[in-house]
Short mmCIF file of C-alpha atoms in Angstrom, two decimals:
data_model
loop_
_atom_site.label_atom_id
_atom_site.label_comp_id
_atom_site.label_asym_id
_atom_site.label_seq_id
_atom_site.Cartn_x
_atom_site.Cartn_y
_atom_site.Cartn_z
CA UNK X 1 125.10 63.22 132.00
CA UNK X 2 126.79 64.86 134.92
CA UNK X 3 123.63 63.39 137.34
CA UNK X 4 124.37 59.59 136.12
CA UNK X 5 128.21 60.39 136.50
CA UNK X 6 127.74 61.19 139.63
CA UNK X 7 125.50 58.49 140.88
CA UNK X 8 128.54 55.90 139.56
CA UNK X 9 130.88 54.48 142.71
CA UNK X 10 134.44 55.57 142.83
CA UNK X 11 137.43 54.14 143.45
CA UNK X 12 137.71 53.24 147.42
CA UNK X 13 134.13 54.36 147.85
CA UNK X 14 132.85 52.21 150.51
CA UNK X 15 129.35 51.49 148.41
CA UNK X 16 131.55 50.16 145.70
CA UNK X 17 130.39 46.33 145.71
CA UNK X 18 129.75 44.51 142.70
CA UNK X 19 125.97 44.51 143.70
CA UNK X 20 125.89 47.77 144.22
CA UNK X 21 128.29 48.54 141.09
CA UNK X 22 125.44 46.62 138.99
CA UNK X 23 122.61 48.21 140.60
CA UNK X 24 124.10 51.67 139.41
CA UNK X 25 125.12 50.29 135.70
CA UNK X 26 121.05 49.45 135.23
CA UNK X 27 119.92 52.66 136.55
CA UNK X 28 122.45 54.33 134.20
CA UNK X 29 120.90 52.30 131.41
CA UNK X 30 117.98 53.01 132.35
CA UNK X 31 118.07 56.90 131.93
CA UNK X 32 120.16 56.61 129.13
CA UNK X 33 116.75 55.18 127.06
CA UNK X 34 114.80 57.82 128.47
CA UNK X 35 116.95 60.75 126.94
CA UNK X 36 117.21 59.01 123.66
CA UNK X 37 113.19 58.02 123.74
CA UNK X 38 113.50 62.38 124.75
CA UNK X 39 115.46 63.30 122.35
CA UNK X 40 113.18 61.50 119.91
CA UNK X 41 109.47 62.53 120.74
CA UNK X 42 109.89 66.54 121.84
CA UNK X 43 110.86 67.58 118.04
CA UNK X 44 107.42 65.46 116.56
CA UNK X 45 105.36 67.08 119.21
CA UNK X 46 106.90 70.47 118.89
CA UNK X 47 106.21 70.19 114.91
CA UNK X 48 102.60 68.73 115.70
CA UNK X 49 101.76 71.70 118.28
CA UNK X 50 103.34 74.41 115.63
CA UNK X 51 102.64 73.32 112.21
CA UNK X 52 98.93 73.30 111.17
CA UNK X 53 99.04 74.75 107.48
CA UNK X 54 95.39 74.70 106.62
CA UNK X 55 93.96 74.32 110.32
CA UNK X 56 91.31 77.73 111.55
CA UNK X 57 92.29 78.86 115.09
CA UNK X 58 90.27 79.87 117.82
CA UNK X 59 90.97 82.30 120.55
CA UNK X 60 91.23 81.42 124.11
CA UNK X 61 89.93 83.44 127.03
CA UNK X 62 88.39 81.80 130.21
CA UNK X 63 87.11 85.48 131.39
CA UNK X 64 84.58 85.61 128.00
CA UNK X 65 81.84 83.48 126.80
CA UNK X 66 81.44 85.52 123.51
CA UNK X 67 84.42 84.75 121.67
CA UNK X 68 84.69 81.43 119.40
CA UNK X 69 85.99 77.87 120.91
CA UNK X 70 87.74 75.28 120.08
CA UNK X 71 86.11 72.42 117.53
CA UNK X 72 87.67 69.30 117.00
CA UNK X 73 89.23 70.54 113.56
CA UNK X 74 90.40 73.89 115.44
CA UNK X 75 93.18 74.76 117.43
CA UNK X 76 93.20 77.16 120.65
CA UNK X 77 95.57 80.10 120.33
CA UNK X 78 95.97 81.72 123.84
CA UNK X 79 97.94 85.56 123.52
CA UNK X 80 98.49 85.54 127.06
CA UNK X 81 101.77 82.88 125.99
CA UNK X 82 103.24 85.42 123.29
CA UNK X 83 101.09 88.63 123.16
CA UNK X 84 103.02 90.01 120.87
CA UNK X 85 103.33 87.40 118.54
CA UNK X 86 101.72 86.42 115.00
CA UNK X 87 98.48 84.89 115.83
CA UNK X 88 99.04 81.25 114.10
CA UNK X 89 97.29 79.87 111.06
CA UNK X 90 93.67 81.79 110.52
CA UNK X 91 90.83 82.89 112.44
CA UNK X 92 87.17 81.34 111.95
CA UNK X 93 85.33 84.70 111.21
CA UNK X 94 81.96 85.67 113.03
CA UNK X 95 79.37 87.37 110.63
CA UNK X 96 76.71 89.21 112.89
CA UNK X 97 73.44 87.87 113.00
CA UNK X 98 70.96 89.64 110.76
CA UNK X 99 68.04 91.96 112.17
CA UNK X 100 64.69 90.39 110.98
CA UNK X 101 63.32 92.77 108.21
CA UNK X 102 60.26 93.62 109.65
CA UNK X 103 61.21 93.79 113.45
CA UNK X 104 60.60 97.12 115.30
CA UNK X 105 64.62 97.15 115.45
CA UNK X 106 65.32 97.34 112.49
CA UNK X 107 62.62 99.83 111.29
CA UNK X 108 63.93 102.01 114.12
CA UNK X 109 67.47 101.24 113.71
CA UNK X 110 67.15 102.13 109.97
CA UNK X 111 65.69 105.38 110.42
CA UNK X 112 68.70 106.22 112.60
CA UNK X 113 71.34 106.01 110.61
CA UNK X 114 69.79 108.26 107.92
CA UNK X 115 72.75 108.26 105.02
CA UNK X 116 74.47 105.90 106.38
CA UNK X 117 74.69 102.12 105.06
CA UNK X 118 73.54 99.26 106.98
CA UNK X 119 70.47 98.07 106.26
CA UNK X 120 69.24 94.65 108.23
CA UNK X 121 72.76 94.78 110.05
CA UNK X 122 72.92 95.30 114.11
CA UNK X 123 72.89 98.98 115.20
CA UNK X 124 77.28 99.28 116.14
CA UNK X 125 77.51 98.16 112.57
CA UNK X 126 77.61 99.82 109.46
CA UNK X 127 78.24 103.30 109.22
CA UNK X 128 79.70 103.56 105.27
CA UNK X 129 78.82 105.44 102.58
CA UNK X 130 78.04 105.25 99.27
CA UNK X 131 81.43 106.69 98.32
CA UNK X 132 83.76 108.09 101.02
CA UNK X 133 85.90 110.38 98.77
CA UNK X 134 88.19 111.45 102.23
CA UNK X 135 88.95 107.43 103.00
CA UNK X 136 90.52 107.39 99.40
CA UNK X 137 94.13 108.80 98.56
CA UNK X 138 95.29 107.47 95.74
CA UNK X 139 98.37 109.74 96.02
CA UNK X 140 99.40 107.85 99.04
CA UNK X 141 98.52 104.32 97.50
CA UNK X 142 100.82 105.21 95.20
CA UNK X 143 103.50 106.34 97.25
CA UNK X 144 102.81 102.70 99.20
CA UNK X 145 103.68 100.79 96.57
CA UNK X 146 106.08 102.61 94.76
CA UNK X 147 108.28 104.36 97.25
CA UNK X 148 107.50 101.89 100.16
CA UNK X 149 107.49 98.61 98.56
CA UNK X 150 104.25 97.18 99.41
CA UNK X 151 102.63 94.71 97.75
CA UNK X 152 100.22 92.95 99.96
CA UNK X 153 97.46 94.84 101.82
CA UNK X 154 94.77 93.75 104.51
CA UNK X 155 92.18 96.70 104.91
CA UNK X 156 89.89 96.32 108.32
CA UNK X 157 86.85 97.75 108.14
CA UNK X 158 86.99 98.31 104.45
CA UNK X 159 83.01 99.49 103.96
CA UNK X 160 82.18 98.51 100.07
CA UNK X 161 85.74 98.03 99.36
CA UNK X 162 86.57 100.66 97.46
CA UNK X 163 90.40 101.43 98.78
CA UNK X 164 90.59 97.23 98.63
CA UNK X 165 89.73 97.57 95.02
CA UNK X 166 91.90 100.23 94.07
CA UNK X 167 95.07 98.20 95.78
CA UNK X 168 93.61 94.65 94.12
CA UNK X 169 93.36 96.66 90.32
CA UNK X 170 96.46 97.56 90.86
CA UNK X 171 98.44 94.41 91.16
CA UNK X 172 98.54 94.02 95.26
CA UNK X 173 97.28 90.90 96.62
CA UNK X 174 94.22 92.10 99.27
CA UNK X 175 91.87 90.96 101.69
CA UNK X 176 89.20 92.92 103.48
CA UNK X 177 87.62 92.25 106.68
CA UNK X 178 83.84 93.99 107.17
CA UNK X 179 81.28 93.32 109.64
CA UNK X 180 78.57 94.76 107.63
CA UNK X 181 76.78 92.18 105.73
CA UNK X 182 74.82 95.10 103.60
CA UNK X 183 78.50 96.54 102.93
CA UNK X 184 79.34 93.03 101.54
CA UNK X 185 76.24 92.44 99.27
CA UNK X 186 77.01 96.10 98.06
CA UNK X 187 81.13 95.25 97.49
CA UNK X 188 82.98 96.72 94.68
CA UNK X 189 85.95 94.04 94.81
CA UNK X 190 86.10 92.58 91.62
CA UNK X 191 86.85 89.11 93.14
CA UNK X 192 84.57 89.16 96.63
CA UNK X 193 84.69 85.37 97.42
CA UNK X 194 88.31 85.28 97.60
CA UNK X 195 88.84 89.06 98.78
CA UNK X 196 86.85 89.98 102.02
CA UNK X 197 85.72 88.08 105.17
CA UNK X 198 82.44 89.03 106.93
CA UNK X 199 83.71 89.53 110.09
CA UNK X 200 81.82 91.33 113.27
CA UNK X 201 84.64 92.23 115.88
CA UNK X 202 82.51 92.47 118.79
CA UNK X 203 82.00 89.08 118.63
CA UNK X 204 85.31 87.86 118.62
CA UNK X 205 88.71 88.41 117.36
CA UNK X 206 89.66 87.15 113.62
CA UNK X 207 93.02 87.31 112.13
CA UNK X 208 93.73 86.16 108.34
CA UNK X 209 96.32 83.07 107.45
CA UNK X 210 99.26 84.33 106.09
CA UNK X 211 100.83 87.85 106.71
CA UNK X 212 100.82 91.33 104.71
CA UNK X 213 102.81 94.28 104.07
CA UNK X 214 100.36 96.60 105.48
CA UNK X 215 97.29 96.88 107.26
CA UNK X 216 95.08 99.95 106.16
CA UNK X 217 92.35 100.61 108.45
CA UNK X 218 90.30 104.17 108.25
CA UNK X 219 87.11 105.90 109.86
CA UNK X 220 87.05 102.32 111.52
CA UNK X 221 88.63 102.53 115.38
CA UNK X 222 86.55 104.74 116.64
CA UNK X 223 83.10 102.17 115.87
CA UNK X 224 84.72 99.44 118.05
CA UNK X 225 84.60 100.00 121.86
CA UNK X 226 87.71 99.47 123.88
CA UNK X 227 86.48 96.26 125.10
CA UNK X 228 86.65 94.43 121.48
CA UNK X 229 90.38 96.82 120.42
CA UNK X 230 92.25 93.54 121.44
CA UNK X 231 89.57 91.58 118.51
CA UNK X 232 90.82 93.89 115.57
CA UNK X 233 94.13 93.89 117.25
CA UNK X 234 95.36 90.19 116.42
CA UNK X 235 94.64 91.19 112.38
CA UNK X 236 96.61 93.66 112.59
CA UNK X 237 99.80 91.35 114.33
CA UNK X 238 99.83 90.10 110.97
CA UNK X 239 100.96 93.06 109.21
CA UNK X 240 104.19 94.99 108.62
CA UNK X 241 103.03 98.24 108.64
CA UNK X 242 99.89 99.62 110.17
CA UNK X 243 98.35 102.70 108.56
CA UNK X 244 94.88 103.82 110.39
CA UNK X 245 92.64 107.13 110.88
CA UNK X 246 90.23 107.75 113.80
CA UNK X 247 87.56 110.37 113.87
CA UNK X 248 87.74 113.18 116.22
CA UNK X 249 84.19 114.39 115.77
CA UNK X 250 80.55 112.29 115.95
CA UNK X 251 79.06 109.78 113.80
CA UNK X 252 77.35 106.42 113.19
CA UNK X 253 78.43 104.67 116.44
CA UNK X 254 81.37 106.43 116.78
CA UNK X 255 82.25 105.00 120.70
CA UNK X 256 85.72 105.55 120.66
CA UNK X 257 86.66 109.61 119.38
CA UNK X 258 89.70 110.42 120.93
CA UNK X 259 93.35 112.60 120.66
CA UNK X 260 95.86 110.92 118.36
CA UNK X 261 98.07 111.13 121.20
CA UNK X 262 95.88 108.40 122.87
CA UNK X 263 95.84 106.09 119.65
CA UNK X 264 99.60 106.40 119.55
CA UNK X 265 100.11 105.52 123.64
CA UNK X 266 97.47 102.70 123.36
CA UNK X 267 99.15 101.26 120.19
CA UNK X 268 102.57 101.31 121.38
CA UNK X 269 101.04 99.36 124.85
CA UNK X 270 100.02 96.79 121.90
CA UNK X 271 103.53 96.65 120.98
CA UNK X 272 103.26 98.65 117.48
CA UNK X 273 105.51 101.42 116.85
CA UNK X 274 104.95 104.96 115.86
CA UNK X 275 106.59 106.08 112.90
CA UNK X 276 106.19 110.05 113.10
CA UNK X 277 108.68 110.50 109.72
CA UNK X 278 106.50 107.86 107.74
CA UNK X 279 103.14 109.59 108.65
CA UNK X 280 104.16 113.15 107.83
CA UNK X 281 105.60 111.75 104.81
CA UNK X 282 102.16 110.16 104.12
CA UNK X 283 99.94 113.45 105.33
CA UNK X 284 101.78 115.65 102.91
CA UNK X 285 101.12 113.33 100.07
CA UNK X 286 97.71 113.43 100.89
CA UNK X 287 97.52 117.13 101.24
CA UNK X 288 99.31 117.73 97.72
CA UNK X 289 97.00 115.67 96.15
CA UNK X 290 93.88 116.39 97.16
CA UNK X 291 93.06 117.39 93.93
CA UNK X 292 95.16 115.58 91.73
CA UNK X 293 93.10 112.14 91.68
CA UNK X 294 89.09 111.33 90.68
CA UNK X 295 87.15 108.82 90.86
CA UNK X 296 83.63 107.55 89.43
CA UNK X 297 81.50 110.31 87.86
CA UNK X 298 84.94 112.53 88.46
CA UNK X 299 84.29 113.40 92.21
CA UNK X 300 87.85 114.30 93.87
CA UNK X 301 89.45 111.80 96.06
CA UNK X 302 90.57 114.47 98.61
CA UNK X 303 91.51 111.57 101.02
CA UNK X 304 90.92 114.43 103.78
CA UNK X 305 90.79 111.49 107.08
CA UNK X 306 94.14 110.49 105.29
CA UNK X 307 95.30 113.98 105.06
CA UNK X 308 94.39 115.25 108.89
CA UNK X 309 94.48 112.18 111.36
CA UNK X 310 96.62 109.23 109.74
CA UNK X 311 98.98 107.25 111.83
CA UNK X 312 101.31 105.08 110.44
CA UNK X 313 102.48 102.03 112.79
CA UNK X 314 105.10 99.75 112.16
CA UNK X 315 105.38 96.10 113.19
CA UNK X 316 108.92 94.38 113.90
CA UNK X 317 107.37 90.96 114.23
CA UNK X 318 106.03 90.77 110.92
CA UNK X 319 108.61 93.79 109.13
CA UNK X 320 111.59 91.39 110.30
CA UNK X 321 110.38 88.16 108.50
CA UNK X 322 112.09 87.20 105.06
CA UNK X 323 108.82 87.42 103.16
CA UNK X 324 108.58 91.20 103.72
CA UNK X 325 112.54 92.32 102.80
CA UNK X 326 111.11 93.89 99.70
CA UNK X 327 109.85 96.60 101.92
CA UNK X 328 111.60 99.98 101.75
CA UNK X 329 113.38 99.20 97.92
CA UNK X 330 115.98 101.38 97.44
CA UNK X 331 119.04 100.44 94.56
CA UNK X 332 121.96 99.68 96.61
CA UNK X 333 125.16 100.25 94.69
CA UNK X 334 126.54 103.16 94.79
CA UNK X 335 126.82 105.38 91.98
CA UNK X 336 128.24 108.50 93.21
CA UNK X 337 127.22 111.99 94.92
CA UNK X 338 125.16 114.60 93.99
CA UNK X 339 127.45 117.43 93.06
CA UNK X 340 124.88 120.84 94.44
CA UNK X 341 123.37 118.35 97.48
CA UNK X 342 125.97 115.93 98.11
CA UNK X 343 123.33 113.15 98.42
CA UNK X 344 124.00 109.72 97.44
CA UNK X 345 123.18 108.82 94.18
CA UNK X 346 122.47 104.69 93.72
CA UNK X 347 122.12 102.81 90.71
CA UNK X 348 121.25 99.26 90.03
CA UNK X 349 123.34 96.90 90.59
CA UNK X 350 125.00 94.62 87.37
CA UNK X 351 126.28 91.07 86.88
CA UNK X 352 128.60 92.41 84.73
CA UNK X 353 130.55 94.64 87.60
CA UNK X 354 130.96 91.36 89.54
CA UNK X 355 128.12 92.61 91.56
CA UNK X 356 125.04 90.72 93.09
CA UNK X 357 121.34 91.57 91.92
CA UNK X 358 118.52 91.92 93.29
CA UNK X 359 115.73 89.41 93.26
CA UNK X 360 113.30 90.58 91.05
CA UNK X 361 110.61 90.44 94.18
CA UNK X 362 112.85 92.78 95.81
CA UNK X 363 111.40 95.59 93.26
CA UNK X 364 108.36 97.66 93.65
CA UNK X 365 105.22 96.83 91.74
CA UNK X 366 104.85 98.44 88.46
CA UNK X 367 101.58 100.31 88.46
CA UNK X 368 100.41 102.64 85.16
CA UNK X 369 97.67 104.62 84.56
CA UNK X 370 95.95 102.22 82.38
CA UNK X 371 94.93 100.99 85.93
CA UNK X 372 93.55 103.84 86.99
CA UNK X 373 91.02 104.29 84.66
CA UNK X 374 90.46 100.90 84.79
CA UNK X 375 89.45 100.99 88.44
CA UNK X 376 87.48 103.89 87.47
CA UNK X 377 85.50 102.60 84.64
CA UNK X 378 84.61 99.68 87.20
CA UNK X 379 83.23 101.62 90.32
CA UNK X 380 81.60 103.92 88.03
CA UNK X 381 78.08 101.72 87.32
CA UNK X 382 78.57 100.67 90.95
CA UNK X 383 78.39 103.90 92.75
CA UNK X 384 75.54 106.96 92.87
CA UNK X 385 77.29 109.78 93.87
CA UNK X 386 75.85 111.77 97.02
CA UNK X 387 74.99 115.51 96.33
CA UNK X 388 77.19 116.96 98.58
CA UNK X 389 80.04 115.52 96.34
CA UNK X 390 83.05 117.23 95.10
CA UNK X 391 83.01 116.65 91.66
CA UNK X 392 85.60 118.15 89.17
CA UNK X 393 84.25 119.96 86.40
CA UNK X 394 85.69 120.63 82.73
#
């Protein structure tokens, strides 16, 4: 506006003429239709570029030939614009291909991972147990949902599934990303189409649709070299909170053992922040219930990689969004002090005090016990316990 002002004649200015005067008027015109014609297209082609509901994205990186690209039905997502960002709309996954059964490979590759689980799958994957009694803490699950409000959870290199299942039989809404295709014709989900991707990280980077509450990842960081951290990475953008382990000793694959200090610095460069007070909370859990939880054929779920190197991440980009306030429930009106601590006391809030209530998504999940022995009673013809097991006897 202040451009076409300016390009009008004035008063006693000496290009003032009627021909000039109408030469000016047009041109004014004339930019006036191109702001409106503006003003009109930017908002369709910013909702076109930003709104694909049901449309898989790829990711885009000139430097590497080995990640996915764009089809016509896909759309290229390119971190370099917003690296910290929530990767849009969902990732095409990348299974691994499959060793041939009879190849020298695999024979070789077989014998090499003795216990561990894997079979026909390339030699950085697998690496699971039958049963990993220190992956599972069912003390801390608890505390997740109960205490910390979740009720969503995407586990990353979930194995058979058997933390997915415990979270899915007990009301959360789960997926589970694993690269191992033996894992997933061995998974204990109870509903595996809809519940975990195959998904080999090396090969690219895969992120689901929509967003969770928390991302639980253990005994997996250490399998994936640094080269493919940034492929796990963009799943983990879609969660609120971030709760991994990483082994310190050796292992199936294990190309990445290092001090948590170096997890923390390297997470924090990805923009996630350490929460030191939610991950003691969370280790002492673990350690006082080591023995307070069993699973199938009553071995102990000592959750010991839960109790000695969890790290508990938040974040902001996901915490902060609407769909996630139900995180951290706490009773908000006030209900006094305790009279030996002085601590707050809270109680729920009433319609009848001229007070507002909570939407009932605000509250935790109600979980009972009923559920867990009926997560029990569903690994249990599923699962052949190893002999070095912990089991509790009566």
């Amino acid at each position: 506006t202040i451009t076409t002002l300016a390009m009008l004649p004035r008063k006693g200015h000496v290009n003032g003429s009627p021909k000039n005067m109408a030469t000016a008027s047009q041109t004014t015109t004339q930019m006036l239709l191109v702001m409106i014609l503006l003003a009109l297209v930017i908002p369709q082609v910013y909702l076109a570029m930003t709104h694909h509901p049901s449309t898989e994205y790829s990711y885009s990186n000139k430097n590497s030939s080995s990640l996915p690209t764009s089809s016509s039905s896909s759309v290229v997502w390119d971190p370099k614009v917003n690296p910290l960002g929530i990767p849009p709309g969902k990732a095409q996954n990348l299974p691994s291909p499959r060793l041939s059964n009879n190849s020298t490979e695999t024979i070789v590759t077989n014998q090499k991972r003795k216990g561990y689980g894997g079979k026909g799958d390339a030699e950085h994957l697998g690496g699971f147990s039958e049963i990993d009694p220190g992956g599972i803490a069912p003390g801390v699950f608890k505390h997740m949902i109960q205490v910390w409000g979740v009720h969503s959870v995407l586990d990353i290199g979930c194995g058979r599934g058997f933390s997915t299942s415990w979270f899915a039989m007990h009301g959360c809404d789960v997926m589970c990303a694993e690269g191992s295709h033996d894992a997933i014709e061995r998974s204990v989900l109870p509903d595996p189409t809809n519940q975990v991707v195959e998904h080999d990280f090396s090969r690219g980077p895969w992120w689901p649709e929509k967003t969770y509450d928390a991302a639980w990842s253990v005994e997996f960081l250490e399998h994936v070299g640094v080269q493919y951290q940034y492929n796990y990475i963009t799943a983990f953008r879609k969660a609120a909170l971030i709760f991994v382990t990483a082994s310190t000793g050796s292992g199936w694959h294990h190309v990445e053992v290092h001090k948590q200090d170096w997890w923390i610095r390297k997470y924090e460069s990805y923009g996630f922040k350490y929460n030191a007070e939610l991950t003691a909370q969370a280790k002492q859990i673990a350690r006082q219930t080591k023995k307070s939880f069993t699973g199938p054929h009553k071995v102990y779920l000592d959750g010991f990689y839960v109790r000695v190197t969890l790290m508990v991440f938040v974040n902001p980009v996901v915490a902060s969004l609407p769909e996630h306030a139900h995180l951290f429930p706490e009773l908000g009106c006030f209900a006094g002090r305790n009279k030996q601590t002085g601590e707050m006391i809270h109680r729920e809030c009433s319609k009848a005090n001229g007070e507002t209530v909570p939407d009932p998504k605000m509250y935790p999940l109600n979980i009972t016990d009923e559920m867990d022995k009926a997560w029990v009673e569903w690994l249990e013809p599923q699962v052949t316990l190893p002999k070095r097991a912990t089991v509790k006897t009566d």
